[in-house]
Backbone as a chain_set.jsonl record, in Angstrom:
{"seq": "RGTRLHSATQTVSARVATAAEAKLLHEPRGAALLTMKRLTYDDHGLIVEYANSLYVASRYSFETHLVTP", "coords": {"N": [[33.935, -8.469, 14.975], [34.365, -6.139, 16.245], [32.544, -4.208, 15.458], [29.746, -2.358, 16.34], [26.401, -2.706, 16.038], [23.853, -0.335, 15.462], [21.4, 0.745, 14.399], [18.787, 0.271, 11.921], [17.291, 0.779, 8.729], [14.536, -0.373, 7.08], [12.698, -1.382, 4.273], [9.841, -2.978, 3.151], [8.229, -4.224, 0.373], [5.848, -5.02, -2.255], [5.68, -6.721, -5.389], [5.45, -7.931, -8.809], [7.125, -10.734, -10.348], [9.735, -10.393, -12.737], [10.483, -11.815, -16.004], [13.123, -12.849, -15.968], [13.678, -12.943, -13.195], [11.684, -14.731, -12.364], [12.519, -17.071, -13.637], [14.99, -17.582, -12.317], [14.032, -17.994, -9.743], [12.412, -20.175, -10.012], [9.671, -19.91, -10.519], [6.458, -18.94, -11.902], [6.314, -16.392, -14.455], [5.357, -13.202, -13.342], [4.709, -13.965, -10.798], [3.93, -13.347, -7.362], [6.043, -11.256, -5.501], [7.968, -10.382, -2.62], [9.775, -7.536, -1.771], [12.762, -6.408, -0.259], [14.539, -3.818, 1.134], [17.367, -2.786, 2.884], [19.244, -0.772, 5.096], [21.85, -0.83, 7.328], [23.258, 0.556, 10.227], [26.213, 1.413, 12.066], [27.301, 2.198, 15.46], [28.513, 4.615, 15.044], [27.242, 5.831, 13.036], [27.856, 4.963, 10.497], [27.28, 3.216, 7.437], [26.973, -0.214, 7.484], [25.825, -2.364, 6.339], [24.18, -3.149, 3.325], [21.31, -4.212, 1.913], [19.444, -5.741, -0.634], [16.829, -7.461, -1.396], [14.9, -10.223, -2.745], [11.934, -12.055, -2.312], [9.926, -14.937, -2.733], [6.59, -14.559, -2.4], [4.776, -16.533, -1.514], [6.337, -18.277, -0.09], [7.386, -17.187, 2.223], [7.226, -15.541, 5.422], [7.208, -12.683, 7.505], [8.353, -11.577, 10.625], [8.311, -8.981, 12.914], [9.958, -7.343, 15.487], [9.411, -4.679, 17.52], [10.967, -2.05, 19.217], [11.056, 0.665, 21.4], [13.396, 3.328, 21.579]], "CA": [[35.08, -7.699, 14.555], [34.373, -4.863, 16.941], [31.499, -3.302, 14.989], [28.522, -2.396, 17.14], [25.245, -2.281, 15.257], [23.041, 0.642, 16.196], [20.043, 0.87, 13.874], [18.603, -0.104, 10.519], [16.08, 1.224, 8.05], [14.147, -1.456, 6.184], [11.443, -1.193, 3.55], [9.32, -4.188, 2.527], [7.203, -3.893, -0.609], [5.395, -6.148, -3.063], [5.573, -6.541, -6.838], [5.448, -9.202, -9.531], [8.42, -11.158, -10.862], [10.068, -10.281, -14.158], [10.779, -13.116, -16.609], [14.434, -13.303, -15.493], [13.547, -13.289, -11.78], [10.864, -15.94, -12.286], [13.358, -18.204, -14.029], [15.936, -17.836, -11.232], [13.303, -18.416, -8.542], [11.586, -21.344, -10.359], [8.286, -19.478, -10.359], [5.939, -18.403, -13.159], [6.416, -14.942, -14.639], [4.233, -12.514, -12.717], [4.491, -14.449, -9.427], [4.023, -12.297, -6.34], [7.321, -11.175, -4.786], [8.207, -9.37, -1.601], [11.098, -6.937, -1.891], [13.243, -5.828, 0.99], [15.751, -2.998, 1.083], [17.761, -2.473, 4.263], [20.518, -0.142, 5.432], [22.165, -1.005, 8.735], [24.265, 1.525, 10.652], [26.91, 1.131, 13.321], [27.08, 3.229, 16.474], [29.118, 5.87, 14.583], [26.417, 6.314, 11.943], [28.357, 4.471, 9.218], [26.541, 2.083, 6.868], [27.746, -1.457, 7.531], [25.126, -3.365, 5.535], [23.19, -2.745, 2.336], [20.656, -5.422, 1.412], [18.372, -5.576, -1.605], [16.458, -8.871, -1.496], [13.608, -10.634, -3.297], [11.39, -13.274, -1.716], [8.666, -15.414, -3.299], [5.629, -14.255, -1.334], [4.123, -17.739, -1.0], [7.292, -19.084, 0.677], [7.953, -16.452, 3.359], [6.482, -14.626, 6.28], [8.127, -11.851, 8.262], [7.95, -11.168, 11.962], [9.098, -7.815, 13.318], [9.914, -6.981, 16.901], [9.637, -3.239, 17.601], [11.34, -1.572, 20.545], [11.309, 2.094, 21.414], [14.717, 3.619, 22.176]], "C": [[35.084, -6.31, 15.173], [33.326, -3.872, 16.481], [30.26, -3.48, 15.848], [27.379, -1.85, 16.313], [24.373, -1.378, 16.107], [21.598, 0.663, 15.714], [20.009, 0.426, 12.417], [17.313, 0.519, 10.022], [15.76, 0.158, 7.02], [12.807, -1.142, 5.564], [11.059, -2.504, 2.891], [8.172, -3.765, 1.622], [6.794, -5.159, -1.349], [5.378, -5.752, -4.528], [5.577, -7.906, -7.491], [6.821, -9.467, -10.139], [8.559, -10.862, -12.345], [10.336, -11.688, -14.693], [12.095, -13.677, -16.074], [14.368, -13.731, -14.026], [12.768, -14.584, -11.613], [11.685, -17.179, -12.627], [14.327, -18.572, -12.904], [15.26, -18.419, -9.994], [12.421, -19.645, -8.77], [10.11, -21.081, -10.084], [7.772, -19.004, -11.716], [6.161, -16.887, -13.241], [5.163, -14.293, -14.05], [3.919, -13.005, -11.317], [4.667, -13.287, -8.444], [5.365, -12.395, -5.609], [7.228, -10.14, -3.681], [9.61, -8.843, -1.826], [11.481, -6.352, -0.543], [14.518, -5.052, 0.706], [16.089, -2.6, 2.513], [19.135, -1.82, 4.29], [20.709, -0.293, 6.932], [23.349, -0.115, 9.085], [24.948, 1.055, 11.929], [26.693, 2.285, 14.286], [27.786, 4.55, 16.176], [28.329, 6.472, 13.416], [26.887, 5.873, 10.566], [27.528, 3.285, 8.747], [27.45, 0.862, 6.874], [27.057, -2.596, 6.777], [24.186, -2.666, 4.578], [22.609, -4.029, 1.781], [19.53, -5.026, 0.475], [17.944, -6.987, -1.971], [15.09, -9.059, -2.115], [13.196, -11.948, -2.65], [10.117, -13.65, -2.457], [7.631, -15.333, -2.178], [4.999, -15.499, -0.719], [5.039, -18.586, -0.12], [7.781, -18.423, 1.961], [6.895, -15.756, 4.183], [7.531, -13.864, 7.083], [7.521, -11.535, 9.616], [8.88, -10.039, 12.382], [8.866, -7.541, 14.789], [10.292, -5.501, 16.998], [9.912, -2.842, 19.038], [11.578, -0.078, 20.463], [12.657, 2.361, 22.093], [14.607, 4.257, 23.546]], "O": [[35.745, -5.405, 14.664], [33.219, -2.789, 17.056], [29.785, -4.595, 16.059], [27.379, -0.68, 15.929], [24.176, -1.612, 17.299], [20.673, 0.607, 16.523], [21.042, 0.233, 11.774], [16.376, 0.753, 10.784], [16.599, -0.182, 6.186], [11.887, -0.69, 6.246], [11.855, -3.084, 2.153], [7.263, -3.047, 2.04], [7.332, -6.238, -1.098], [5.1, -4.603, -4.872], [5.694, -8.926, -6.811], [7.582, -8.538, -10.411], [7.619, -11.055, -13.118], [10.408, -12.644, -13.92], [12.171, -14.864, -15.757], [14.934, -14.758, -13.651], [13.145, -15.44, -10.812], [11.556, -18.215, -11.974], [14.47, -19.749, -12.574], [15.845, -19.237, -9.284], [11.757, -20.112, -7.844], [9.405, -21.906, -9.503], [8.574, -18.695, -12.598], [6.191, -16.197, -12.222], [4.049, -14.782, -14.243], [2.969, -12.527, -10.696], [5.453, -12.369, -8.679], [5.768, -13.469, -5.162], [6.503, -9.152, -3.793], [10.538, -9.622, -2.047], [10.636, -5.869, 0.21], [15.458, -5.575, 0.107], [15.228, -2.139, 3.262], [20.061, -2.252, 3.605], [19.834, 0.074, 7.716], [24.323, -0.038, 8.336], [24.34, 0.385, 12.764], [25.985, 3.24, 13.969], [27.679, 5.5, 16.952], [28.714, 7.508, 12.874], [26.37, 6.359, 9.56], [27.119, 2.446, 9.55], [28.557, 0.897, 6.336], [27.639, -3.666, 6.599], [23.485, -1.723, 4.946], [23.342, -4.852, 1.232], [18.764, -4.102, 0.75], [18.611, -7.648, -2.767], [14.227, -8.185, -2.031], [14.02, -12.844, -2.466], [9.31, -12.778, -2.779], [7.785, -15.966, -1.134], [4.717, -15.517, 0.479], [4.57, -19.519, 0.531], [8.524, -19.045, 2.719], [5.812, -15.428, 3.697], [8.629, -14.372, 7.307], [6.327, -11.261, 9.732], [10.097, -10.136, 12.222], [7.732, -7.512, 15.268], [11.39, -5.119, 16.594], [9.195, -3.237, 19.957], [12.24, 0.392, 19.538], [13.01, 1.695, 23.066], [15.625, 4.557, 24.17]]}, "num_chains": 1, "name": "protein.A"}
């Protein structure tokens, strides 16, 4: 749609699942979770994506490719 992505800031952390999260994720309460928060910016500096995600730690792995500008 003409939007050019420029950059993103992402934070990955770990914590345990609340009772409600565990139920939704079909995991026991206290299961290890990875959290991810991300803001993505276009080439004008405007936020075009806000993500706040939870992942069951035993089901995911993350790979990151880093490039210097």
